[in-house]
mmCIF file of C-alpha atoms and ligand atoms in Angstrom:
data_model
loop_
_atom_site.group_PDB
_atom_site.id
_atom_site.type_symbol
_atom_site.label_atom_id
_atom_site.label_comp_id
_atom_site.label_asym_id
_atom_site.label_seq_id
_atom_site.Cartn_x
_atom_site.Cartn_y
_atom_site.Cartn_z
ATOM 1 C CA UNK A 21 -7.621 -9.266 18.248
ATOM 2 C CA UNK A 22 -6.346 -10.734 21.494
ATOM 3 C CA UNK A 23 -3.116 -12.645 21.440
ATOM 4 C CA UNK A 24 -1.565 -15.277 23.602
ATOM 5 C CA UNK A 25 0.261 -12.538 25.541
ATOM 6 C CA UNK A 26 -3.090 -11.379 26.964
ATOM 7 C CA UNK A 27 -3.764 -14.649 28.770
ATOM 8 C CA UNK A 28 -2.252 -16.421 31.737
ATOM 9 C CA UNK A 29 -2.782 -20.127 31.166
ATOM 10 C CA UNK A 30 -2.212 -21.222 34.773
ATOM 11 C CA UNK A 31 -4.494 -24.164 35.510
ATOM 12 C CA UNK A 32 -6.034 -23.977 32.051
ATOM 13 C CA UNK A 33 -6.126 -26.390 29.171
ATOM 14 C CA UNK A 34 -5.542 -24.671 25.844
ATOM 15 C CA UNK A 35 -6.921 -26.181 22.660
ATOM 16 C CA UNK A 36 -4.320 -25.082 20.131
ATOM 17 C CA UNK A 37 -4.743 -25.274 16.342
ATOM 18 C CA UNK A 38 -1.209 -25.702 15.050
ATOM 19 C CA UNK A 39 0.065 -26.356 11.549
ATOM 20 C CA UNK A 40 1.848 -29.677 11.839
ATOM 21 C CA UNK A 41 1.256 -30.495 8.185
ATOM 22 C CA UNK A 42 4.902 -31.486 7.828
ATOM 23 C CA UNK A 43 6.588 -33.521 5.081
ATOM 24 C CA UNK A 44 7.305 -37.202 5.901
ATOM 25 C CA UNK A 45 9.622 -39.616 4.103
ATOM 26 C CA UNK A 46 8.716 -43.203 3.160
ATOM 27 C CA UNK A 47 9.518 -44.371 6.709
ATOM 28 C CA UNK A 48 7.347 -41.627 8.218
ATOM 29 C CA UNK A 49 10.259 -39.553 9.472
ATOM 30 C CA UNK A 50 9.664 -35.804 9.548
ATOM 31 C CA UNK A 51 11.957 -34.263 6.906
ATOM 32 C CA UNK A 52 11.367 -30.574 7.691
ATOM 33 C CA UNK A 53 10.706 -29.325 11.227
ATOM 34 C CA UNK A 54 10.146 -25.646 10.299
ATOM 35 C CA UNK A 55 6.452 -25.703 11.215
ATOM 36 C CA UNK A 56 7.019 -27.523 14.503
ATOM 37 C CA UNK A 57 9.724 -25.041 15.466
ATOM 38 C CA UNK A 58 7.402 -22.179 14.525
ATOM 39 C CA UNK A 59 4.697 -23.415 16.927
ATOM 40 C CA UNK A 60 7.123 -23.974 19.809
ATOM 41 C CA UNK A 61 7.022 -20.496 21.444
ATOM 42 C CA UNK A 62 3.227 -20.607 21.667
ATOM 43 C CA UNK A 63 3.208 -24.067 23.213
ATOM 44 C CA UNK A 64 6.034 -23.267 25.637
ATOM 45 C CA UNK A 65 4.286 -20.061 26.809
ATOM 46 C CA UNK A 66 1.200 -22.127 27.714
ATOM 47 C CA UNK A 67 3.278 -24.694 29.602
ATOM 48 C CA UNK A 68 5.435 -22.121 31.393
ATOM 49 C CA UNK A 69 2.312 -20.298 32.576
ATOM 50 C CA UNK A 70 1.289 -23.570 34.251
ATOM 51 C CA UNK A 71 -1.213 -24.677 31.626
ATOM 52 C CA UNK A 72 -1.539 -27.757 29.439
ATOM 53 C CA UNK A 73 -1.624 -27.781 25.636
ATOM 54 C CA UNK A 74 -3.940 -29.906 23.508
ATOM 55 C CA UNK A 75 -2.587 -29.730 19.961
ATOM 56 C CA UNK A 76 -4.753 -30.298 16.892
ATOM 57 C CA UNK A 77 -3.672 -30.249 13.258
ATOM 58 C CA UNK A 78 -4.256 -31.755 9.881
ATOM 59 C CA UNK A 79 -1.607 -33.758 8.026
ATOM 60 C CA UNK A 80 -1.828 -34.258 4.270
ATOM 61 C CA UNK A 81 -5.065 -34.846 2.451
ATOM 62 C CA UNK A 82 -6.409 -38.183 3.733
ATOM 63 C CA UNK A 83 -9.634 -39.626 2.382
ATOM 64 C CA UNK A 84 -11.153 -40.805 5.644
ATOM 65 C CA UNK A 85 -8.891 -42.629 8.102
ATOM 66 C CA UNK A 86 -5.560 -43.493 6.442
ATOM 67 C CA UNK A 87 -2.795 -44.754 8.735
ATOM 68 C CA UNK A 88 -0.067 -43.123 6.667
ATOM 69 C CA UNK A 89 -1.482 -39.710 7.576
ATOM 70 C CA UNK A 90 -1.609 -40.377 11.334
ATOM 71 C CA UNK A 91 -0.214 -37.628 13.535
ATOM 72 C CA UNK A 92 1.142 -40.490 15.615
ATOM 73 C CA UNK A 93 4.113 -40.467 13.208
ATOM 74 C CA UNK A 94 5.248 -37.054 14.412
ATOM 75 C CA UNK A 95 4.845 -37.375 18.177
ATOM 76 C CA UNK A 96 8.513 -38.179 18.831
ATOM 77 C CA UNK A 97 9.781 -35.364 16.598
ATOM 78 C CA UNK A 98 7.427 -32.858 18.237
ATOM 79 C CA UNK A 99 8.596 -34.037 21.672
ATOM 80 C CA UNK A 100 12.227 -33.627 20.634
ATOM 81 C CA UNK A 101 11.681 -30.100 19.294
ATOM 82 C CA UNK A 102 9.635 -28.993 22.315
ATOM 83 C CA UNK A 103 11.881 -30.709 24.840
ATOM 84 C CA UNK A 104 8.730 -32.159 26.426
ATOM 85 C CA UNK A 105 7.439 -35.706 25.898
ATOM 86 C CA UNK A 106 4.063 -35.302 24.189
ATOM 87 C CA UNK A 107 1.161 -37.734 24.671
ATOM 88 C CA UNK A 108 -0.989 -38.893 21.786
ATOM 89 C CA UNK A 109 -4.584 -40.000 21.447
ATOM 90 C CA UNK A 110 -5.747 -41.711 18.264
ATOM 91 C CA UNK A 111 -8.901 -39.656 17.909
ATOM 92 C CA UNK A 112 -9.639 -35.951 17.806
ATOM 93 C CA UNK A 113 -13.227 -35.957 19.107
ATOM 94 C CA UNK A 114 -15.296 -38.275 21.315
ATOM 95 C CA UNK A 115 -14.902 -40.173 24.552
ATOM 96 C CA UNK A 116 -11.245 -41.249 24.193
ATOM 97 C CA UNK A 117 -10.073 -37.753 23.299
ATOM 98 C CA UNK A 118 -12.096 -36.241 26.145
ATOM 99 C CA UNK A 119 -10.677 -38.775 28.611
ATOM 100 C CA UNK A 120 -7.116 -38.039 27.480
ATOM 101 C CA UNK A 121 -7.696 -34.316 27.966
ATOM 102 C CA UNK A 122 -9.247 -34.903 31.400
ATOM 103 C CA UNK A 123 -6.081 -36.723 32.506
ATOM 104 C CA UNK A 124 -3.781 -33.992 31.235
ATOM 105 C CA UNK A 125 -1.825 -32.132 33.928
ATOM 106 C CA UNK A 126 -0.246 -28.668 33.903
ATOM 107 C CA UNK A 127 2.957 -28.708 31.864
ATOM 108 C CA UNK A 128 1.790 -31.581 29.678
ATOM 109 C CA UNK A 129 1.174 -31.741 25.933
ATOM 110 C CA UNK A 130 -1.377 -33.917 24.148
ATOM 111 C CA UNK A 131 -1.480 -34.370 20.371
ATOM 112 C CA UNK A 132 -4.832 -35.299 18.846
ATOM 113 C CA UNK A 133 -5.227 -37.491 15.758
ATOM 114 C CA UNK A 134 -5.439 -35.927 12.283
ATOM 115 C CA UNK A 135 -8.472 -33.622 12.059
ATOM 116 C CA UNK A 136 -8.965 -34.475 8.401
ATOM 117 C CA UNK A 137 -9.782 -38.092 9.204
ATOM 118 C CA UNK A 138 -13.250 -36.520 9.571
ATOM 119 C CA UNK A 139 -14.766 -34.849 6.516
ATOM 120 C CA UNK A 140 -16.576 -32.553 8.950
ATOM 121 C CA UNK A 141 -13.279 -30.684 9.504
ATOM 122 C CA UNK A 142 -12.989 -29.115 6.042
ATOM 123 C CA UNK A 143 -16.799 -28.842 5.804
ATOM 124 C CA UNK A 144 -16.700 -26.562 8.858
ATOM 125 C CA UNK A 145 -19.350 -28.746 10.511
ATOM 126 C CA UNK A 146 -20.858 -27.124 13.565
ATOM 127 C CA UNK A 147 -21.504 -30.325 15.571
ATOM 128 C CA UNK A 148 -17.945 -31.517 14.992
ATOM 129 C CA UNK A 149 -16.684 -28.093 16.055
ATOM 130 C CA UNK A 150 -18.749 -28.320 19.228
ATOM 131 C CA UNK A 151 -17.165 -31.705 19.984
ATOM 132 C CA UNK A 152 -13.698 -30.238 19.458
ATOM 133 C CA UNK A 153 -14.501 -27.345 21.774
ATOM 134 C CA UNK A 154 -14.926 -29.774 24.688
ATOM 135 C CA UNK A 155 -11.165 -30.383 24.585
ATOM 136 C CA UNK A 156 -10.008 -27.092 26.070
ATOM 137 C CA UNK A 157 -10.893 -24.069 28.219
ATOM 138 C CA UNK A 158 -9.200 -21.558 25.914
ATOM 139 C CA UNK A 159 -8.880 -21.624 22.122
ATOM 140 C CA UNK A 160 -5.581 -20.636 20.555
ATOM 141 C CA UNK A 161 -5.171 -20.460 16.793
ATOM 142 C CA UNK A 162 -1.568 -20.510 15.628
ATOM 143 C CA UNK A 163 -2.025 -22.109 12.205
ATOM 144 C CA UNK A 164 -1.564 -19.170 9.872
ATOM 145 C CA UNK A 165 -1.250 -21.433 6.816
ATOM 146 C CA UNK A 166 -4.908 -22.474 7.165
ATOM 147 C CA UNK A 167 -6.320 -19.194 8.522
ATOM 148 C CA UNK A 168 -7.866 -18.455 5.115
ATOM 149 C CA UNK A 169 -10.051 -21.558 5.405
ATOM 150 C CA UNK A 170 -13.326 -21.628 7.352
ATOM 151 C CA UNK A 171 -12.694 -25.142 8.631
ATOM 152 C CA UNK A 172 -14.021 -26.496 11.933
ATOM 153 C CA UNK A 173 -10.719 -26.279 13.822
ATOM 154 C CA UNK A 174 -9.509 -23.025 12.261
ATOM 155 C CA UNK A 175 -12.669 -20.922 12.445
ATOM 156 C CA UNK A 176 -15.995 -22.510 13.459
ATOM 157 C CA UNK A 177 -14.773 -23.886 16.800
ATOM 158 C CA UNK A 178 -13.896 -20.385 18.048
ATOM 159 C CA UNK A 179 -17.546 -19.446 18.640
ATOM 160 C CA UNK A 180 -17.768 -21.984 21.467
ATOM 161 C CA UNK A 181 -15.071 -20.265 23.525
ATOM 162 C CA UNK A 182 -15.203 -17.223 25.789
ATOM 163 C CA UNK A 183 -11.437 -16.886 25.551
ATOM 164 C CA UNK A 184 -9.921 -17.165 22.045
ATOM 165 C CA UNK A 185 -6.573 -15.765 21.004
ATOM 166 C CA UNK A 186 -3.968 -15.781 18.260
ATOM 167 C CA UNK A 187 -0.666 -17.514 18.933
ATOM 168 C CA UNK A 188 2.762 -16.029 18.279
ATOM 169 C CA UNK A 189 2.936 -17.309 14.679
ATOM 170 C CA UNK A 190 -0.282 -15.614 13.581
ATOM 171 C CA UNK A 191 0.669 -12.449 15.436
ATOM 172 C CA UNK A 192 4.094 -12.334 13.741
ATOM 173 C CA UNK A 193 2.628 -13.065 10.300
ATOM 174 C CA UNK A 194 0.202 -10.149 10.534
ATOM 175 C CA UNK A 195 2.759 -7.731 11.994
ATOM 176 C CA UNK A 196 5.245 -8.527 9.223
ATOM 177 C CA UNK A 197 2.692 -8.389 6.398
ATOM 178 C CA UNK A 198 1.466 -5.036 7.737
ATOM 179 C CA UNK A 199 5.030 -3.685 7.631
ATOM 180 C CA UNK A 200 4.839 -3.968 3.837
ATOM 181 C CA UNK A 201 1.142 -3.179 3.382
ATOM 182 C CA UNK A 202 1.271 -0.005 5.415
ATOM 183 C CA UNK A 203 4.206 1.147 3.302
ATOM 184 C CA UNK A 204 7.691 0.256 4.422
ATOM 185 C CA UNK A 205 10.875 2.308 4.114
ATOM 186 C CA UNK A 206 11.495 3.314 0.494
ATOM 187 C CA UNK A 207 12.347 2.110 -2.021
ATOM 188 C CA UNK A 208 9.813 -0.702 -1.632
ATOM 189 C CA UNK A 209 10.360 -3.555 -4.091
ATOM 190 C CA UNK A 210 7.958 -6.424 -4.662
ATOM 191 C CA UNK A 211 9.301 -9.477 -6.478
ATOM 192 C CA UNK A 212 6.541 -11.500 -8.086
ATOM 193 C CA UNK A 213 7.044 -14.850 -9.745
ATOM 194 C CA UNK A 214 5.429 -18.236 -10.067
ATOM 195 C CA UNK A 215 3.358 -19.836 -12.725
ATOM 196 C CA UNK A 216 0.248 -17.749 -13.178
ATOM 197 C CA UNK A 217 -0.651 -14.079 -13.454
ATOM 198 C CA UNK A 218 -4.188 -14.887 -12.309
ATOM 199 C CA UNK A 219 -2.953 -16.019 -8.857
ATOM 200 C CA UNK A 220 -1.178 -12.720 -8.292
ATOM 201 C CA UNK A 221 -3.516 -10.138 -9.868
ATOM 202 C CA UNK A 222 -5.139 -8.960 -6.653
ATOM 203 C CA UNK A 223 -1.901 -8.676 -4.720
ATOM 204 C CA UNK A 224 -0.184 -6.799 -7.555
ATOM 205 C CA UNK A 225 -3.110 -4.358 -7.661
ATOM 206 C CA UNK A 226 -2.725 -3.840 -3.912
ATOM 207 C CA UNK A 227 1.053 -3.422 -4.165
ATOM 208 C CA UNK A 228 0.623 -0.651 -6.745
ATOM 209 C CA UNK A 229 -0.348 1.569 -3.790
ATOM 210 C CA UNK A 230 2.752 0.868 -1.711
ATOM 211 C CA UNK A 231 5.578 -0.309 -3.975
ATOM 212 C CA UNK A 232 8.109 1.715 -5.929
ATOM 213 C CA UNK A 233 9.220 -1.289 -7.989
ATOM 214 C CA UNK A 234 7.366 -4.443 -8.935
ATOM 215 C CA UNK A 235 9.632 -7.058 -10.487
ATOM 216 C CA UNK A 236 7.789 -9.617 -12.607
ATOM 217 C CA UNK A 237 9.618 -12.905 -13.201
ATOM 218 C CA UNK A 238 8.712 -16.575 -13.507
ATOM 219 C CA UNK A 239 6.099 -18.159 -15.706
ATOM 220 C CA UNK A 240 3.740 -15.225 -15.253
ATOM 221 C CA UNK A 241 6.089 -12.846 -17.089
ATOM 222 C CA UNK A 242 5.428 -14.426 -20.518
ATOM 223 C CA UNK A 243 1.819 -13.268 -20.576
ATOM 224 C CA UNK A 244 3.127 -9.692 -20.361
ATOM 225 C CA UNK A 245 5.754 -10.347 -23.070
ATOM 226 C CA UNK A 246 3.150 -11.758 -25.453
ATOM 227 C CA UNK A 247 0.698 -8.934 -24.733
ATOM 228 C CA UNK A 248 3.425 -6.493 -25.706
ATOM 229 C CA UNK A 249 3.762 -8.287 -29.050
ATOM 230 C CA UNK A 250 6.718 -10.524 -28.217
ATOM 231 C CA UNK A 251 7.385 -14.103 -29.311
ATOM 232 C CA UNK A 252 7.172 -16.498 -26.357
ATOM 233 C CA UNK A 253 7.472 -19.890 -28.100
ATOM 234 C CA UNK A 254 5.888 -22.571 -25.965
ATOM 235 C CA UNK A 255 6.182 -20.631 -22.691
ATOM 236 C CA UNK A 256 3.347 -20.419 -20.183
ATOM 237 C CA UNK A 257 0.743 -17.847 -21.144
ATOM 238 C CA UNK A 258 -2.712 -16.898 -19.973
ATOM 239 C CA UNK A 259 -4.290 -15.715 -23.209
ATOM 240 C CA UNK A 260 -7.449 -14.527 -21.471
ATOM 241 C CA UNK A 261 -5.380 -11.954 -19.576
ATOM 242 C CA UNK A 262 -3.500 -10.331 -22.443
ATOM 243 C CA UNK A 263 -5.641 -7.199 -22.388
ATOM 244 C CA UNK A 264 -5.672 -7.050 -18.616
ATOM 245 C CA UNK A 265 -1.880 -7.094 -18.247
ATOM 246 C CA UNK A 266 -1.560 -4.157 -20.629
ATOM 247 C CA UNK A 267 -4.093 -2.243 -18.516
ATOM 248 C CA UNK A 268 -2.049 -3.163 -15.462
ATOM 249 C CA UNK A 269 1.068 -1.727 -17.096
ATOM 250 C CA UNK A 270 -0.844 1.507 -17.750
ATOM 251 C CA UNK A 271 -2.136 1.606 -14.185
ATOM 252 C CA UNK A 272 1.379 1.177 -12.822
ATOM 253 C CA UNK A 273 2.635 3.972 -15.042
ATOM 254 C CA UNK A 274 -0.146 6.276 -13.840
ATOM 255 C CA UNK A 275 0.766 5.537 -10.236
ATOM 256 C CA UNK A 276 4.466 6.018 -10.820
ATOM 257 C CA UNK A 277 5.318 2.401 -10.026
ATOM 258 C CA UNK A 278 8.113 0.778 -12.058
ATOM 259 C CA UNK A 279 7.032 -2.589 -13.426
ATOM 260 C CA UNK A 280 10.288 -4.352 -14.176
ATOM 261 C CA UNK A 281 10.411 -7.266 -16.606
ATOM 262 C CA UNK A 282 13.198 -9.679 -17.563
ATOM 263 C CA UNK A 283 15.700 -8.516 -20.177
ATOM 264 C CA UNK A 284 16.508 -12.066 -21.241
ATOM 265 C CA UNK A 285 15.176 -15.561 -20.668
ATOM 266 C CA UNK A 286 16.853 -18.916 -20.173
ATOM 267 C CA UNK A 287 15.121 -21.439 -22.419
ATOM 268 C CA UNK A 288 14.877 -25.187 -22.512
ATOM 269 C CA UNK A 289 13.461 -27.566 -25.091
ATOM 270 C CA UNK A 290 12.076 -29.847 -22.351
ATOM 271 C CA UNK A 291 10.792 -29.673 -18.791
ATOM 272 C CA UNK A 292 13.808 -31.647 -17.630
ATOM 273 C CA UNK A 293 17.264 -31.304 -16.151
ATOM 274 C CA UNK A 294 18.779 -32.829 -19.323
ATOM 275 C CA UNK A 295 17.172 -30.407 -21.780
ATOM 276 C CA UNK A 296 19.058 -28.398 -24.415
ATOM 277 C CA UNK A 297 19.202 -24.741 -23.388
ATOM 278 C CA UNK A 298 19.873 -21.273 -24.746
ATOM 279 C CA UNK A 299 19.441 -17.681 -23.600
ATOM 280 C CA UNK A 300 17.559 -15.122 -25.728
ATOM 281 C CA UNK A 301 16.253 -11.617 -25.266
ATOM 282 C CA UNK A 302 12.741 -11.194 -23.903
ATOM 283 C CA UNK A 303 10.054 -11.595 -26.543
ATOM 284 C CA UNK A 304 12.337 -13.504 -28.923
ATOM 285 C CA UNK A 305 11.641 -17.092 -27.943
ATOM 286 C CA UNK A 306 11.551 -19.446 -30.950
ATOM 287 C CA UNK A 307 8.824 -22.058 -31.395
ATOM 288 C CA UNK A 308 9.700 -25.352 -29.750
ATOM 289 C CA UNK A 309 11.444 -23.574 -26.885
ATOM 290 C CA UNK A 310 10.081 -22.573 -23.521
ATOM 291 C CA UNK A 311 11.194 -19.917 -21.046
ATOM 292 C CA UNK A 312 12.038 -21.764 -17.852
ATOM 293 C CA UNK A 313 14.171 -19.178 -16.026
ATOM 294 C CA UNK A 314 15.410 -15.592 -16.209
ATOM 295 C CA UNK A 315 18.692 -14.961 -18.042
ATOM 296 C CA UNK A 316 22.018 -13.589 -16.783
ATOM 297 C CA UNK A 317 21.350 -9.955 -17.720
ATOM 298 C CA UNK A 318 18.032 -10.125 -15.907
ATOM 299 C CA UNK A 319 19.679 -11.571 -12.817
ATOM 300 C CA UNK A 320 22.045 -8.623 -12.811
ATOM 301 C CA UNK A 321 19.215 -6.092 -13.231
ATOM 302 C CA UNK A 322 16.898 -7.650 -10.638
ATOM 303 C CA UNK A 323 19.745 -8.095 -8.125
ATOM 304 C CA UNK A 324 20.762 -4.437 -8.423
ATOM 305 C CA UNK A 325 17.217 -3.191 -7.807
ATOM 306 C CA UNK A 326 16.692 -5.578 -4.898
ATOM 307 C CA UNK A 327 19.990 -4.661 -3.233
ATOM 308 C CA UNK A 328 19.137 -0.939 -3.431
ATOM 309 C CA UNK A 329 15.754 -1.476 -1.742
ATOM 310 C CA UNK A 330 14.860 -0.809 1.871
ATOM 311 C CA UNK A 331 11.731 -2.988 1.892
ATOM 312 C CA UNK A 332 11.432 -6.210 -0.093
ATOM 313 C CA UNK A 333 8.587 -8.642 -0.454
ATOM 314 C CA UNK A 334 9.087 -11.778 -2.512
ATOM 315 C CA UNK A 335 6.450 -14.232 -3.669
ATOM 316 C CA UNK A 336 7.041 -16.876 -6.324
ATOM 317 C CA UNK A 337 10.097 -18.375 -8.053
ATOM 318 C CA UNK A 338 11.790 -16.789 -11.079
ATOM 319 C CA UNK A 339 11.626 -20.053 -12.993
ATOM 320 C CA UNK A 340 11.052 -23.768 -12.570
ATOM 321 C CA UNK A 341 13.179 -23.779 -9.448
ATOM 322 C CA UNK A 342 12.432 -27.405 -8.566
ATOM 323 C CA UNK A 343 14.581 -28.416 -11.590
ATOM 324 C CA UNK A 344 18.240 -27.509 -10.823
ATOM 325 C CA UNK A 345 18.923 -26.514 -14.456
ATOM 326 C CA UNK A 346 16.278 -23.798 -14.142
ATOM 327 C CA UNK A 347 16.880 -22.737 -10.513
ATOM 328 C CA UNK A 348 19.670 -20.188 -11.038
ATOM 329 C CA UNK A 349 17.437 -17.111 -11.285
ATOM 330 C CA UNK A 350 15.554 -17.998 -8.122
ATOM 331 C CA UNK A 351 18.800 -18.736 -6.240
ATOM 332 C CA UNK A 352 20.379 -15.448 -7.346
ATOM 333 C CA UNK A 353 17.279 -13.493 -6.333
ATOM 334 C CA UNK A 354 17.427 -15.192 -2.930
ATOM 335 C CA UNK A 355 21.068 -14.075 -2.613
ATOM 336 C CA UNK A 356 20.105 -10.507 -3.525
ATOM 337 C CA UNK A 357 17.320 -10.487 -0.922
ATOM 338 C CA UNK A 358 19.825 -11.706 1.668
ATOM 339 C CA UNK A 359 22.260 -8.970 0.655
ATOM 340 C CA UNK A 360 19.522 -6.304 0.846
ATOM 341 C CA UNK A 361 18.686 -7.481 4.358
ATOM 342 C CA UNK A 362 22.350 -7.247 5.349
ATOM 343 C CA UNK A 363 22.238 -3.662 4.044
ATOM 344 C CA UNK A 364 19.412 -2.922 6.476
ATOM 345 C CA UNK A 365 16.326 -3.686 4.394
ATOM 346 C CA UNK A 366 13.219 -5.341 5.799
ATOM 347 C CA UNK A 367 12.558 -8.509 3.777
ATOM 348 C CA UNK A 368 9.420 -10.604 3.827
ATOM 349 C CA UNK A 369 9.406 -13.929 2.012
ATOM 350 C CA UNK A 370 5.992 -15.220 0.987
ATOM 351 C CA UNK A 371 5.394 -18.913 1.628
ATOM 352 C CA UNK A 372 5.579 -21.735 -0.885
ATOM 353 C CA UNK A 373 8.408 -21.954 -3.399
ATOM 354 C CA UNK A 374 10.156 -18.702 -2.454
ATOM 355 C CA UNK A 375 10.251 -19.772 1.203
ATOM 356 C CA UNK A 376 11.559 -23.187 0.123
ATOM 357 C CA UNK A 377 14.299 -21.524 -1.957
ATOM 358 C CA UNK A 378 15.393 -19.345 0.960
ATOM 359 C CA UNK A 379 15.311 -22.238 3.429
ATOM 360 C CA UNK A 380 17.084 -24.684 1.090
ATOM 361 C CA UNK A 381 19.920 -22.205 0.695
ATOM 362 C CA UNK A 382 20.121 -21.895 4.476
ATOM 363 C CA UNK A 383 19.152 -18.199 4.332
ATOM 364 C CA UNK A 384 16.145 -18.527 6.651
ATOM 365 C CA UNK A 385 17.864 -16.505 9.375
ATOM 366 C CA UNK A 386 19.394 -13.996 6.937
ATOM 367 C CA UNK A 387 16.085 -12.440 5.853
ATOM 368 C CA UNK A 388 13.669 -10.556 8.094
ATOM 369 C CA UNK A 389 10.727 -12.948 8.009
ATOM 370 C CA UNK A 390 9.802 -16.131 6.156
ATOM 371 C CA UNK A 391 6.042 -16.558 6.080
ATOM 372 C CA UNK A 392 4.580 -19.935 7.003
ATOM 373 C CA UNK A 393 1.509 -19.399 4.840
ATOM 374 C CA UNK A 394 1.425 -19.188 1.047
ATOM 375 C CA UNK A 395 -2.267 -18.801 0.201
ATOM 376 C CA UNK A 396 -3.147 -17.222 3.544
ATOM 377 C CA UNK A 397 -0.471 -14.527 3.188
ATOM 378 C CA UNK A 398 -1.584 -13.724 -0.363
ATOM 379 C CA UNK A 399 -5.211 -13.414 0.714
ATOM 380 C CA UNK A 400 -4.297 -11.228 3.671
ATOM 381 C CA UNK A 401 -2.194 -8.985 1.474
ATOM 382 C CA UNK A 402 -4.990 -8.800 -1.092
ATOM 383 C CA UNK A 403 -7.022 -7.148 1.657
ATOM 384 C CA UNK A 404 -9.344 -10.068 2.367
ATOM 385 C CA UNK A 405 -10.373 -10.804 5.919
ATOM 386 C CA UNK A 406 -9.166 -14.283 6.821
ATOM 387 C CA UNK A 407 -11.967 -16.312 8.449
ATOM 388 C CA UNK A 408 -9.603 -17.761 11.053
ATOM 389 C CA UNK A 409 -8.575 -14.266 12.137
ATOM 390 C CA UNK A 410 -12.109 -12.849 12.012
ATOM 391 C CA UNK A 411 -13.286 -15.694 14.285
ATOM 392 C CA UNK A 412 -10.839 -14.620 16.989
ATOM 393 C CA UNK A 413 -12.314 -11.120 17.014
ATOM 394 C CA UNK A 414 -15.995 -12.165 17.082
HETATM 395 P P1 LIG B 26 3.324 -20.368 -7.686
HETATM 396 O O1 LIG B 26 2.705 -21.499 -6.935
HETATM 397 O O2 LIG B 26 2.358 -19.549 -8.462
HETATM 398 O O3 LIG B 26 4.265 -19.529 -6.849
HETATM 399 O O4 LIG B 26 4.197 -21.037 -8.807
HETATM 400 C C1 LIG B 26 5.203 -21.931 -8.523
HETATM 401 C C2 LIG B 26 5.370 -22.796 -9.727
HETATM 402 O O5 LIG B 26 5.622 -21.983 -10.842
HETATM 403 C C3 LIG B 26 6.537 -23.716 -9.595
HETATM 404 O O6 LIG B 26 6.067 -25.045 -9.574
HETATM 405 C C4 LIG B 26 7.351 -23.441 -10.854
HETATM 406 O O7 LIG B 26 7.753 -24.628 -11.473
HETATM 407 C C5 LIG B 26 6.371 -22.725 -11.743
HETATM 408 N N1 LIG B 26 7.075 -21.851 -12.690
HETATM 409 C C6 LIG B 26 7.782 -20.754 -12.433
HETATM 410 N N2 LIG B 26 8.309 -20.242 -13.563
HETATM 411 C C7 LIG B 26 7.937 -21.057 -14.564
HETATM 412 C C8 LIG B 26 8.169 -21.059 -15.955
HETATM 413 N N3 LIG B 26 8.914 -20.140 -16.536
HETATM 414 N N4 LIG B 26 7.608 -22.040 -16.696
HETATM 415 C C9 LIG B 26 6.869 -22.987 -16.103
HETATM 416 N N5 LIG B 26 6.601 -23.039 -14.791
HETATM 417 C C10 LIG B 26 7.130 -22.084 -14.026
#
């Protein structure tokens, strides 16, 4: 796969798929600039080479054209982050967009309107992709978060370009994921959490080949507890996977991988910050109560293992971390990952809730890499070829 480093953009117009799907408040202010900052090095490289950048992205999930999802809302914030005043055109294909690109000079940035105002984007429509391809001489994909989707702008458009490359974000994502997949320094510890076992089955199977320890926390841990004969009260459980998780435990044992479960759970009687709470040992949750976080003994155990590791990958919260009452386990795991990194470990934080936990605590710079893609990272680590990456190699 070629990357942006292989191309000199002098005199060229680069059509760049970025991930500017950023959160906006009620007044359409950008509330988190992480994704814009992530795309900056790629855009600046194009400009410094003497090229121009045409940026395309989706924002939210509009049904047709919906003003509240206009990328026009983010033009000023993007300009501020880049240090270059960006232009904007309120379409992403057609005569107006083509005219705006034609006027673009070296060193300039143009932002196109939301790709998902056209249903052809997610459908991967070939005609729409062809229209998009008229807006640049070189195609650059730097939207890792959507690289697992065969959408027009992320995959299909690539076939219309001679020159197509990955930007710095995609390159960094793959390099960092490979550091874990190809077996990092030992001990290698994977921390798995989140709601469902089913979302993480394939990655856990893959990690059995490279990890020494796999910590299982979060909602997914109760399926294991029940399969082992424990009482889980009203906690999350995937009953169709009870047999499978026991097989997984056997497989781990055969491969010499330690599967590590909570010792105790922090329970609530409601999915709310005002709930009554108690802590009980794993597998002893009374009816009417639900495991919403790991308990104090578990925090101690998990933290010790994490701090002694030389490679750490973390995907998924240890509890319902969006409710402060149930966020302690996730926060303490984040602190342990930070401490491991300070001790010289390589730490990779999967996207989604674990990335949010790290960033909210201000630890973004204290871990080795925070992935920008939740689903895309999982699929890559499961061993699937991401369509957006495959398209750059074709
Ligand atoms: P995932 O997207 O699979 O990483 O899961 C994240 C979601 O899992 C978050 O919305 C959490 O609220 C939820 N979650 C984690 N632990 C629990 C739990 N013990 N009970 C209910 N939901 C949980």
